[in-house]
Amino acid sequence: MSMFKNLAKLFSSPARIDEWAYWVAVKCHRCGEVIRARMDLRNDLSIDYGEEGGSTTYFCRKMLMGENGQCFQRIEIELTFNANHKLLNREISGGVFVNVNE
């Protein structure tokens, strides 16, 4: 069986890392469920032109809700990115940010 796995690895393309994705994980204040969400840095961001010569930033707001069906608490996250799509600021209400790998 391992021979077939090695053969499949040879002909399959390597797993690619999605460079246009930003992952976030939050924990609900009410039920404690950990929710993961993906932001597409090409499509989910809104541009915020700096006023009076300020720097241009990008903004994303997401409403998240768990999948366990027991808790309907909405968790709102707001993310701000710089012109190079690097995270500058993040805010949350209804939960706390946790490590994505939890």
PDB file of N, CA and C in Angstrom:
ATOM      1  N   MET A   1       0.819  -1.196   0.000  1.00  0.00           N
ATOM      2  CA  MET A   1       0.000   0.000   0.000  1.00  0.00           C
ATOM      3  C   MET A   1       0.863   1.260   0.000  1.00  0.00           C
ATOM      4  N   SER A   2       2.006   1.202   0.703  1.00  0.00           N
ATOM      5  CA  SER A   2       2.871   2.381   0.744  1.00  0.00           C
ATOM      6  C   SER A   2       3.460   2.690  -0.625  1.00  0.00           C
ATOM      7  N   MET A   3       3.586   1.663  -1.473  1.00  0.00           N
ATOM      8  CA  MET A   3       4.085   1.899  -2.813  1.00  0.00           C
ATOM      9  C   MET A   3       3.120   2.814  -3.580  1.00  0.00           C
ATOM     10  N   PHE A   4       1.809   2.606  -3.412  1.00  0.00           N
ATOM     11  CA  PHE A   4       0.821   3.442  -4.092  1.00  0.00           C
ATOM     12  C   PHE A   4       0.828   4.869  -3.547  1.00  0.00           C
ATOM     13  N   LYS A   5       1.050   5.003  -2.242  1.00  0.00           N
ATOM     14  CA  LYS A   5       1.131   6.352  -1.652  1.00  0.00           C
ATOM     15  C   LYS A   5       2.334   7.104  -2.199  1.00  0.00           C
ATOM     16  N   ASN A   6       3.459   6.425  -2.302  1.00  0.00           N
ATOM     17  CA  ASN A   6       4.659   7.062  -2.854  1.00  0.00           C
ATOM     18  C   ASN A   6       4.470   7.432  -4.313  1.00  0.00           C
ATOM     19  N   LEU A   7       3.785   6.569  -5.053  1.00  0.00           N
ATOM     20  CA  LEU A   7       3.500   6.853  -6.455  1.00  0.00           C
ATOM     21  C   LEU A   7       2.554   8.052  -6.585  1.00  0.00           C
ATOM     22  N   ALA A   8       1.565   8.131  -5.701  1.00  0.00           N
ATOM     23  CA  ALA A   8       0.632   9.266  -5.715  1.00  0.00           C
ATOM     24  C   ALA A   8       1.362  10.564  -5.389  1.00  0.00           C
ATOM     25  N   LYS A   9       2.284  10.523  -4.446  1.00  0.00           N
ATOM     26  CA  LYS A   9       3.071  11.713  -4.102  1.00  0.00           C
ATOM     27  C   LYS A   9       3.903  12.189  -5.287  1.00  0.00           C
ATOM     28  N   LEU A  10       4.408  11.244  -6.050  1.00  0.00           N
ATOM     29  CA  LEU A  10       5.245  11.568  -7.189  1.00  0.00           C
ATOM     30  C   LEU A  10       4.480  12.339  -8.257  1.00  0.00           C
ATOM     31  N   PHE A  11       3.220  11.969  -8.487  1.00  0.00           N
ATOM     32  CA  PHE A  11       2.443  12.581  -9.554  1.00  0.00           C
ATOM     33  C   PHE A  11       1.508  13.693  -9.089  1.00  0.00           C
ATOM     34  N   SER A  12       1.359  13.866  -7.808  1.00  0.00           N
ATOM     35  CA  SER A  12       0.477  14.933  -7.329  1.00  0.00           C
ATOM     36  C   SER A  12       1.277  16.210  -7.102  1.00  0.00           C
ATOM     37  N   SER A  13       0.581  17.324  -7.172  1.00  0.00           N
ATOM     38  CA  SER A  13       1.248  18.606  -6.936  1.00  0.00           C
ATOM     39  C   SER A  13       1.418  18.816  -5.442  1.00  0.00           C
ATOM     40  N   PRO A  14       2.461  19.512  -5.048  1.00  0.00           N
ATOM     41  CA  PRO A  14       2.674  19.748  -3.624  1.00  0.00           C
ATOM     42  C   PRO A  14       1.579  20.652  -3.069  1.00  0.00           C
ATOM     43  N   ALA A  15       1.286  20.464  -1.787  1.00  0.00           N
ATOM     44  CA  ALA A  15       0.272  21.300  -1.141  1.00  0.00           C
ATOM     45  C   ALA A  15       0.762  22.745  -1.140  1.00  0.00           C
ATOM     46  N   ARG A  16      -0.093  23.618  -1.603  1.00  0.00           N
ATOM     47  CA  ARG A  16       0.325  25.018  -1.669  1.00  0.00           C
ATOM     48  C   ARG A  16      -0.268  25.789  -0.504  1.00  0.00           C
ATOM     49  N   ILE A  17       0.461  26.745  -0.053  1.00  0.00           N
ATOM     50  CA  ILE A  17       0.010  27.599   1.029  1.00  0.00           C
ATOM     51  C   ILE A  17      -0.736  28.764   0.415  1.00  0.00           C
ATOM     52  N   ASP A  18      -1.914  29.027   0.922  1.00  0.00           N
ATOM     53  CA  ASP A  18      -2.731  30.113   0.393  1.00  0.00           C
ATOM     54  C   ASP A  18      -2.208  31.426   0.966  1.00  0.00           C
ATOM     55  N   GLU A  19      -1.438  32.144   0.169  1.00  0.00           N
ATOM     56  CA  GLU A  19      -0.832  33.391   0.644  1.00  0.00           C
ATOM     57  C   GLU A  19      -1.847  34.522   0.745  1.00  0.00           C
ATOM     58  N   TRP A  20      -3.016  34.358   0.169  1.00  0.00           N
ATOM     59  CA  TRP A  20      -4.048  35.388   0.218  1.00  0.00           C
ATOM     60  C   TRP A  20      -5.107  35.104   1.278  1.00  0.00           C
ATOM     61  N   ALA A  21      -4.791  34.236   2.211  1.00  0.00           N
ATOM     62  CA  ALA A  21      -5.729  33.918   3.289  1.00  0.00           C
ATOM     63  C   ALA A  21      -5.170  34.390   4.622  1.00  0.00           C
ATOM     64  N   TYR A  22      -6.063  34.922   5.463  1.00  0.00           N
ATOM     65  CA  TYR A  22      -5.697  35.264   6.837  1.00  0.00           C
ATOM     66  C   TYR A  22      -6.676  34.518   7.736  1.00  0.00           C
ATOM     67  N   TRP A  23      -6.163  33.638   8.581  1.00  0.00           N
ATOM     68  CA  TRP A  23      -6.999  32.845   9.467  1.00  0.00           C
ATOM     69  C   TRP A  23      -7.054  33.472  10.851  1.00  0.00           C
ATOM     70  N   VAL A  24      -8.211  33.404  11.465  1.00  0.00           N
ATOM     71  CA  VAL A  24      -8.396  33.908  12.819  1.00  0.00           C
ATOM     72  C   VAL A  24      -9.213  32.875  13.593  1.00  0.00           C
ATOM     73  N   ALA A  25      -8.947  32.755  14.886  1.00  0.00           N
ATOM     74  CA  ALA A  25      -9.708  31.869  15.759  1.00  0.00           C
ATOM     75  C   ALA A  25     -10.179  32.674  16.958  1.00  0.00           C
ATOM     76  N   VAL A  26     -11.439  32.470  17.319  1.00  0.00           N
ATOM     77  CA  VAL A  26     -12.025  33.178  18.459  1.00  0.00           C
ATOM     78  C   VAL A  26     -12.706  32.170  19.364  1.00  0.00           C
ATOM     79  N   LYS A  27     -12.830  32.541  20.631  1.00  0.00           N
ATOM     80  CA  LYS A  27     -13.520  31.703  21.616  1.00  0.00           C
ATOM     81  C   LYS A  27     -14.716  32.480  22.140  1.00  0.00           C
ATOM     82  N   CYS A  28     -15.893  31.875  22.078  1.00  0.00           N
ATOM     83  CA  CYS A  28     -17.135  32.514  22.491  1.00  0.00           C
ATOM     84  C   CYS A  28     -17.147  32.734  23.997  1.00  0.00           C
ATOM     85  N   HIS A  29     -17.571  33.939  24.430  1.00  0.00           N
ATOM     86  CA  HIS A  29     -17.695  34.230  25.855  1.00  0.00           C
ATOM     87  C   HIS A  29     -18.776  33.379  26.513  1.00  0.00           C
ATOM     88  N   ARG A  30     -19.837  33.098  25.784  1.00  0.00           N
ATOM     89  CA  ARG A  30     -20.993  32.419  26.372  1.00  0.00           C
ATOM     90  C   ARG A  30     -20.785  30.913  26.512  1.00  0.00           C
ATOM     91  N   CYS A  31     -20.410  30.228  25.418  1.00  0.00           N
ATOM     92  CA  CYS A  31     -20.347  28.760  25.464  1.00  0.00           C
ATOM     93  C   CYS A  31     -18.922  28.202  25.437  1.00  0.00           C
ATOM     94  N   GLY A  32     -17.944  29.015  25.071  1.00  0.00           N
ATOM     95  CA  GLY A  32     -16.556  28.564  25.045  1.00  0.00           C
ATOM     96  C   GLY A  32     -16.142  27.871  23.765  1.00  0.00           C
ATOM     97  N   GLU A  33     -17.019  27.817  22.771  1.00  0.00           N
ATOM     98  CA  GLU A  33     -16.678  27.176  21.503  1.00  0.00           C
ATOM     99  C   GLU A  33     -15.611  27.983  20.767  1.00  0.00           C
ATOM    100  N   VAL A  34     -14.650  27.286  20.188  1.00  0.00           N
ATOM    101  CA  VAL A  34     -13.614  27.920  19.377  1.00  0.00           C
ATOM    102  C   VAL A  34     -14.076  27.893  17.921  1.00  0.00           C
ATOM    103  N   ILE A  35     -14.082  29.061  17.295  1.00  0.00           N
ATOM    104  CA  ILE A  35     -14.549  29.212  15.930  1.00  0.00           C
ATOM    105  C   ILE A  35     -13.386  29.724  15.086  1.00  0.00           C
ATOM    106  N   ARG A  36     -13.131  29.064  13.961  1.00  0.00           N
ATOM    107  CA  ARG A  36     -12.089  29.505  13.037  1.00  0.00           C
ATOM    108  C   ARG A  36     -12.753  30.138  11.832  1.00  0.00           C
ATOM    109  N   ALA A  37     -12.140  31.209  11.330  1.00  0.00           N
ATOM    110  CA  ALA A  37     -12.671  31.888  10.146  1.00  0.00           C
ATOM    111  C   ALA A  37     -11.519  32.296   9.245  1.00  0.00           C
ATOM    112  N   ARG A  38     -11.806  32.318   7.952  1.00  0.00           N
ATOM    113  CA  ARG A  38     -10.802  32.664   6.948  1.00  0.00           C
ATOM    114  C   ARG A  38     -11.203  33.964   6.276  1.00  0.00           C
ATOM    115  N   MET A  39     -10.262  34.895   6.175  1.00  0.00           N
ATOM    116  CA  MET A  39     -10.453  36.126   5.434  1.00  0.00           C
ATOM    117  C   MET A  39      -9.673  36.021   4.141  1.00  0.00           C
ATOM    118  N   ASP A  40     -10.309  36.317   3.034  1.00  0.00           N
ATOM    119  CA  ASP A  40      -9.647  36.358   1.738  1.00  0.00           C
ATOM    120  C   ASP A  40      -9.115  37.781   1.555  1.00  0.00           C
ATOM    121  N   LEU A  41      -7.815  37.932   1.564  1.00  0.00           N
ATOM    122  CA  LEU A  41      -7.211  39.261   1.514  1.00  0.00           C
ATOM    123  C   LEU A  41      -7.415  39.958   0.175  1.00  0.00           C
ATOM    124  N   ARG A  42      -7.881  39.236  -0.839  1.00  0.00           N
ATOM    125  CA  ARG A  42      -8.167  39.858  -2.126  1.00  0.00           C
ATOM    126  C   ARG A  42      -9.603  40.350  -2.223  1.00  0.00           C
ATOM    127  N   ASN A  43     -10.543  39.686  -1.531  1.00  0.00           N
ATOM    128  CA  ASN A  43     -11.953  39.983  -1.727  1.00  0.00           C
ATOM    129  C   ASN A  43     -12.699  40.482  -0.493  1.00  0.00           C
ATOM    130  N   ASP A  44     -12.244  40.153   0.696  1.00  0.00           N
ATOM    131  CA  ASP A  44     -12.988  40.496   1.913  1.00  0.00           C
ATOM    132  C   ASP A  44     -12.633  41.854   2.494  1.00  0.00           C
ATOM    133  N   LEU A  45     -11.613  42.509   1.977  1.00  0.00           N
ATOM    134  CA  LEU A  45     -11.158  43.765   2.566  1.00  0.00           C
ATOM    135  C   LEU A  45     -11.773  44.967   1.862  1.00  0.00           C
ATOM    136  N   SER A  46     -12.067  45.988   2.659  1.00  0.00           N
ATOM    137  CA  SER A  46     -12.530  47.270   2.118  1.00  0.00           C
ATOM    138  C   SER A  46     -11.408  48.276   2.284  1.00  0.00           C
ATOM    139  N   ILE A  47     -11.199  49.091   1.275  1.00  0.00           N
ATOM    140  CA  ILE A  47     -10.103  50.064   1.318  1.00  0.00           C
ATOM    141  C   ILE A  47     -10.537  51.294   2.100  1.00  0.00           C
ATOM    142  N   ASP A  48      -9.615  51.833   2.880  1.00  0.00           N
ATOM    143  CA  ASP A  48      -9.853  53.045   3.654  1.00  0.00           C
ATOM    144  C   ASP A  48      -8.735  54.025   3.295  1.00  0.00           C
ATOM    145  N   TYR A  49      -9.067  54.979   2.430  1.00  0.00           N
ATOM    146  CA  TYR A  49      -8.071  55.961   2.011  1.00  0.00           C
ATOM    147  C   TYR A  49      -7.795  56.911   3.167  1.00  0.00           C
ATOM    148  N   GLY A  50      -6.531  57.156   3.427  1.00  0.00           N
ATOM    149  CA  GLY A  50      -6.155  58.051   4.512  1.00  0.00           C
ATOM    150  C   GLY A  50      -6.609  59.472   4.238  1.00  0.00           C
ATOM    151  N   GLU A  51      -7.166  60.123   5.246  1.00  0.00           N
ATOM    152  CA  GLU A  51      -7.612  61.506   5.100  1.00  0.00           C
ATOM    153  C   GLU A  51      -6.420  62.448   5.143  1.00  0.00           C
ATOM    154  N   GLU A  52      -6.452  63.455   4.296  1.00  0.00           N
ATOM    155  CA  GLU A  52      -5.423  64.501   4.249  1.00  0.00           C
ATOM    156  C   GLU A  52      -4.013  63.921   4.160  1.00  0.00           C
ATOM    157  N   GLY A  53      -3.816  63.018   3.213  1.00  0.00           N
ATOM    158  CA  GLY A  53      -2.483  62.476   2.986  1.00  0.00           C
ATOM    159  C   GLY A  53      -2.094  61.345   3.916  1.00  0.00           C
ATOM    160  N   GLY A  54      -3.032  60.820   4.709  1.00  0.00           N
ATOM    161  CA  GLY A  54      -2.727  59.705   5.596  1.00  0.00           C
ATOM    162  C   GLY A  54      -2.493  58.426   4.814  1.00  0.00           C
ATOM    163  N   SER A  55      -2.063  57.409   5.491  1.00  0.00           N
ATOM    164  CA  SER A  55      -1.761  56.155   4.810  1.00  0.00           C
ATOM    165  C   SER A  55      -3.044  55.385   4.486  1.00  0.00           C
ATOM    166  N   THR A  56      -2.981  54.624   3.438  1.00  0.00           N
ATOM    167  CA  THR A  56      -4.103  53.794   3.020  1.00  0.00           C
ATOM    168  C   THR A  56      -4.085  52.495   3.800  1.00  0.00           C
ATOM    169  N   THR A  57      -5.228  52.113   4.342  1.00  0.00           N
ATOM    170  CA  THR A  57      -5.354  50.861   5.072  1.00  0.00           C
ATOM    171  C   THR A  57      -6.537  50.073   4.522  1.00  0.00           C
ATOM    172  N   TYR A  58      -6.630  48.832   4.938  1.00  0.00           N
ATOM    173  CA  TYR A  58      -7.739  47.966   4.547  1.00  0.00           C
ATOM    174  C   TYR A  58      -8.460  47.511   5.812  1.00  0.00           C
ATOM    175  N   PHE A  59      -9.768  47.322   5.694  1.00  0.00           N
ATOM    176  CA  PHE A  59     -10.613  47.039   6.836  1.00  0.00           C
ATOM    177  C   PHE A  59     -11.494  45.828   6.527  1.00  0.00           C
ATOM    178  N   CYS A  60     -11.699  44.986   7.537  1.00  0.00           N
ATOM    179  CA  CYS A  60     -12.582  43.830   7.378  1.00  0.00           C
ATOM    180  C   CYS A  60     -13.390  43.659   8.659  1.00  0.00           C
ATOM    181  N   ARG A  61     -14.682  43.484   8.514  1.00  0.00           N
ATOM    182  CA  ARG A  61     -15.571  43.213   9.658  1.00  0.00           C
ATOM    183  C   ARG A  61     -16.298  41.912   9.380  1.00  0.00           C
ATOM    184  N   LYS A  62     -16.265  40.996  10.349  1.00  0.00           N
ATOM    185  CA  LYS A  62     -16.937  39.700  10.215  1.00  0.00           C
ATOM    186  C   LYS A  62     -17.784  39.442  11.448  1.00  0.00           C
ATOM    187  N   MET A  63     -18.942  38.852  11.209  1.00  0.00           N
ATOM    188  CA  MET A  63     -19.802  38.365  12.289  1.00  0.00           C
ATOM    189  C   MET A  63     -19.700  36.847  12.278  1.00  0.00           C
ATOM    190  N   LEU A  64     -19.339  36.262  13.416  1.00  0.00           N
ATOM    191  CA  LEU A  64     -19.163  34.825  13.516  1.00  0.00           C
ATOM    192  C   LEU A  64     -20.159  34.251  14.514  1.00  0.00           C
ATOM    193  N   MET A  65     -20.599  33.020  14.263  1.00  0.00           N
ATOM    194  CA  MET A  65     -21.482  32.326  15.179  1.00  0.00           C
ATOM    195  C   MET A  65     -21.097  30.853  15.143  1.00  0.00           C
ATOM    196  N   GLY A  66     -21.182  30.208  16.289  1.00  0.00           N
ATOM    197  CA  GLY A  66     -20.768  28.811  16.391  1.00  0.00           C
ATOM    198  C   GLY A  66     -21.641  27.863  15.601  1.00  0.00           C
ATOM    199  N   GLU A  67     -21.159  26.633  15.515  1.00  0.00           N
ATOM    200  CA  GLU A  67     -21.849  25.612  14.740  1.00  0.00           C
ATOM    201  C   GLU A  67     -22.482  24.540  15.604  1.00  0.00           C
ATOM    202  N   ASN A  68     -22.360  24.632  16.932  1.00  0.00           N
ATOM    203  CA  ASN A  68     -22.864  23.546  17.770  1.00  0.00           C
ATOM    204  C   ASN A  68     -24.379  23.565  17.941  1.00  0.00           C
ATOM    205  N   GLY A  69     -25.053  24.641  17.544  1.00  0.00           N
ATOM    206  CA  GLY A  69     -26.503  24.714  17.616  1.00  0.00           C
ATOM    207  C   GLY A  69     -27.058  25.010  18.986  1.00  0.00           C
ATOM    208  N   GLN A  70     -26.207  25.131  19.985  1.00  0.00           N
ATOM    209  CA  GLN A  70     -26.656  25.409  21.337  1.00  0.00           C
ATOM    210  C   GLN A  70     -26.582  26.894  21.679  1.00  0.00           C
ATOM    211  N   CYS A  71     -25.626  27.575  21.106  1.00  0.00           N
ATOM    212  CA  CYS A  71     -25.367  28.975  21.432  1.00  0.00           C
ATOM    213  C   CYS A  71     -25.485  29.808  20.157  1.00  0.00           C
ATOM    214  N   PHE A  72     -26.232  30.891  20.251  1.00  0.00           N
ATOM    215  CA  PHE A  72     -26.411  31.752  19.085  1.00  0.00           C
ATOM    216  C   PHE A  72     -25.784  33.127  19.304  1.00  0.00           C
ATOM    217  N   GLN A  73     -24.774  33.168  20.175  1.00  0.00           N
ATOM    218  CA  GLN A  73     -24.034  34.399  20.437  1.00  0.00           C
ATOM    219  C   GLN A  73     -23.289  34.825  19.183  1.00  0.00           C
ATOM    220  N   ARG A  74     -23.455  36.073  18.783  1.00  0.00           N
ATOM    221  CA  ARG A  74     -22.712  36.590  17.641  1.00  0.00           C
ATOM    222  C   ARG A  74     -21.420  37.218  18.129  1.00  0.00           C
ATOM    223  N   ILE A  75     -20.340  36.916  17.431  1.00  0.00           N
ATOM    224  CA  ILE A  75     -19.024  37.456  17.759  1.00  0.00           C
ATOM    225  C   ILE A  75     -18.612  38.330  16.592  1.00  0.00           C
ATOM    226  N   GLU A  76     -18.344  39.594  16.870  1.00  0.00           N
ATOM    227  CA  GLU A  76     -17.955  40.537  15.824  1.00  0.00           C
ATOM    228  C   GLU A  76     -16.458  40.802  15.916  1.00  0.00           C
ATOM    229  N   ILE A  77     -15.771  40.645  14.790  1.00  0.00           N
ATOM    230  CA  ILE A  77     -14.348  40.970  14.746  1.00  0.00           C
ATOM    231  C   ILE A  77     -14.126  42.046  13.703  1.00  0.00           C
ATOM    232  N   GLU A  78     -13.185  42.922  13.998  1.00  0.00           N
ATOM    233  CA  GLU A  78     -12.783  43.987  13.078  1.00  0.00           C
ATOM    234  C   GLU A  78     -11.270  43.929  12.936  1.00  0.00           C
ATOM    235  N   LEU A  79     -10.806  43.810  11.700  1.00  0.00           N
ATOM    236  CA  LEU A  79      -9.375  43.705  11.421  1.00  0.00           C
ATOM    237  C   LEU A  79      -8.957  44.858  10.530  1.00  0.00           C
ATOM    238  N   THR A  80      -7.786  45.433  10.822  1.00  0.00           N
ATOM    239  CA  THR A  80      -7.224  46.502  10.007  1.00  0.00           C
ATOM    240  C   THR A  80      -5.862  46.051   9.497  1.00  0.00           C
ATOM    241  N   PHE A  81      -5.669  46.191   8.185  1.00  0.00           N
ATOM    242  CA  PHE A  81      -4.423  45.789   7.533  1.00  0.00           C
ATOM    243  C   PHE A  81      -3.770  46.995   6.881  1.00  0.00           C
ATOM    244  N   ASN A  82      -2.444  46.939   6.721  1.00  0.00           N
ATOM    245  CA  ASN A  82      -1.752  48.014   6.013  1.00  0.00           C
ATOM    246  C   ASN A  82      -1.822  47.764   4.509  1.00  0.00           C
ATOM    247  N   ALA A  83      -1.167  48.604   3.733  1.00  0.00           N
ATOM    248  CA  ALA A  83      -1.214  48.491   2.269  1.00  0.00           C
ATOM    249  C   ALA A  83      -0.594  47.188   1.762  1.00  0.00           C
ATOM    250  N   ASN A  84       0.284  46.561   2.562  1.00  0.00           N
ATOM    251  CA  ASN A  84       0.906  45.292   2.188  1.00  0.00           C
ATOM    252  C   ASN A  84       0.158  44.092   2.751  1.00  0.00           C
ATOM    253  N   HIS A  85      -1.063  44.316   3.242  1.00  0.00           N
ATOM    254  CA  HIS A  85      -1.935  43.277   3.783  1.00  0.00           C
ATOM    255  C   HIS A  85      -1.355  42.608   5.032  1.00  0.00           C
ATOM    256  N   LYS A  86      -0.655  43.368   5.839  1.00  0.00           N
ATOM    257  CA  LYS A  86      -0.166  42.881   7.125  1.00  0.00           C
ATOM    258  C   LYS A  86      -1.070  43.445   8.215  1.00  0.00           C
ATOM    259  N   LEU A  87      -1.407  42.618   9.200  1.00  0.00           N
ATOM    260  CA  LEU A  87      -2.340  43.011  10.248  1.00  0.00           C
ATOM    261  C   LEU A  87      -1.768  44.148  11.093  1.00  0.00           C
ATOM    262  N   LEU A  88      -2.563  45.213  11.260  1.00  0.00           N
ATOM    263  CA  LEU A  88      -2.187  46.347  12.099  1.00  0.00           C
ATOM    264  C   LEU A  88      -2.917  46.329  13.424  1.00  0.00           C
ATOM    265  N   ASN A  89      -4.223  46.020  13.382  1.00  0.00           N
ATOM    266  CA  ASN A  89      -5.052  46.097  14.581  1.00  0.00           C
ATOM    267  C   ASN A  89      -6.182  45.085  14.477  1.00  0.00           C
ATOM    268  N   ARG A  90      -6.619  44.571  15.630  1.00  0.00           N
ATOM    269  CA  ARG A  90      -7.776  43.688  15.658  1.00  0.00           C
ATOM    270  C   ARG A  90      -8.583  43.957  16.922  1.00  0.00           C
ATOM    271  N   GLU A  91      -9.906  43.919  16.746  1.00  0.00           N
ATOM    272  CA  GLU A  91     -10.824  44.150  17.863  1.00  0.00           C
ATOM    273  C   GLU A  91     -11.898  43.082  17.820  1.00  0.00           C
ATOM    274  N   ILE A  92     -12.466  42.786  18.990  1.00  0.00           N
ATOM    275  CA  ILE A  92     -13.469  41.738  19.074  1.00  0.00           C
ATOM    276  C   ILE A  92     -14.503  42.105  20.122  1.00  0.00           C
ATOM    277  N   SER A  93     -15.745  41.690  19.894  1.00  0.00           N
ATOM    278  CA  SER A  93     -16.782  41.804  20.914  1.00  0.00           C
ATOM    279  C   SER A  93     -17.564  40.500  20.920  1.00  0.00           C
ATOM    280  N   GLY A  94     -17.854  39.989  22.113  1.00  0.00           N
ATOM    281  CA  GLY A  94     -18.569  38.728  22.264  1.00  0.00           C
ATOM    282  C   GLY A  94     -17.676  37.522  22.411  1.00  0.00           C
ATOM    283  N   GLY A  95     -16.378  37.720  22.400  1.00  0.00           N
ATOM    284  CA  GLY A  95     -15.438  36.612  22.522  1.00  0.00           C
ATOM    285  C   GLY A  95     -14.030  37.116  22.711  1.00  0.00           C
ATOM    286  N   VAL A  96     -13.081  36.203  22.641  1.00  0.00           N
ATOM    287  CA  VAL A  96     -11.661  36.552  22.745  1.00  0.00           C
ATOM    288  C   VAL A  96     -10.909  35.856  21.620  1.00  0.00           C
ATOM    289  N   PHE A  97      -9.823  36.457  21.189  1.00  0.00           N
ATOM    290  CA  PHE A  97      -8.969  35.828  20.184  1.00  0.00           C
ATOM    291  C   PHE A  97      -8.161  34.720  20.845  1.00  0.00           C
ATOM    292  N   VAL A  98      -7.996  33.620  20.144  1.00  0.00           N
ATOM    293  CA  VAL A  98      -7.178  32.506  20.628  1.00  0.00           C
ATOM    294  C   VAL A  98      -6.210  32.111  19.520  1.00  0.00           C
ATOM    295  N   ASN A  99      -5.290  31.237  19.838  1.00  0.00           N
ATOM    296  CA  ASN A  99      -4.318  30.744  18.867  1.00  0.00           C
ATOM    297  C   ASN A  99      -5.055  29.955  17.782  1.00  0.00           C
ATOM    298  N   VAL A 100      -4.708  30.171  16.537  1.00  0.00           N
ATOM    299  CA  VAL A 100      -5.383  29.510  15.415  1.00  0.00           C
ATOM    300  C   VAL A 100      -5.238  28.007  15.494  1.00  0.00           C
ATOM    301  N   ASN A 101      -4.162  27.507  16.071  1.00  0.00           N
ATOM    302  CA  ASN A 101      -3.892  26.061  16.112  1.00  0.00           C
ATOM    303  C   ASN A 101      -4.590  25.343  17.250  1.00  0.00           C
ATOM    304  N   GLU A 102      -5.364  26.029  18.080  1.00  0.00           N
ATOM    305  CA  GLU A 102      -6.045  25.373  19.204  1.00  0.00           C
ATOM    306  C   GLU A 102      -7.124  24.458  18.727  1.00  0.00           C
TER     307      GLU A 102
END
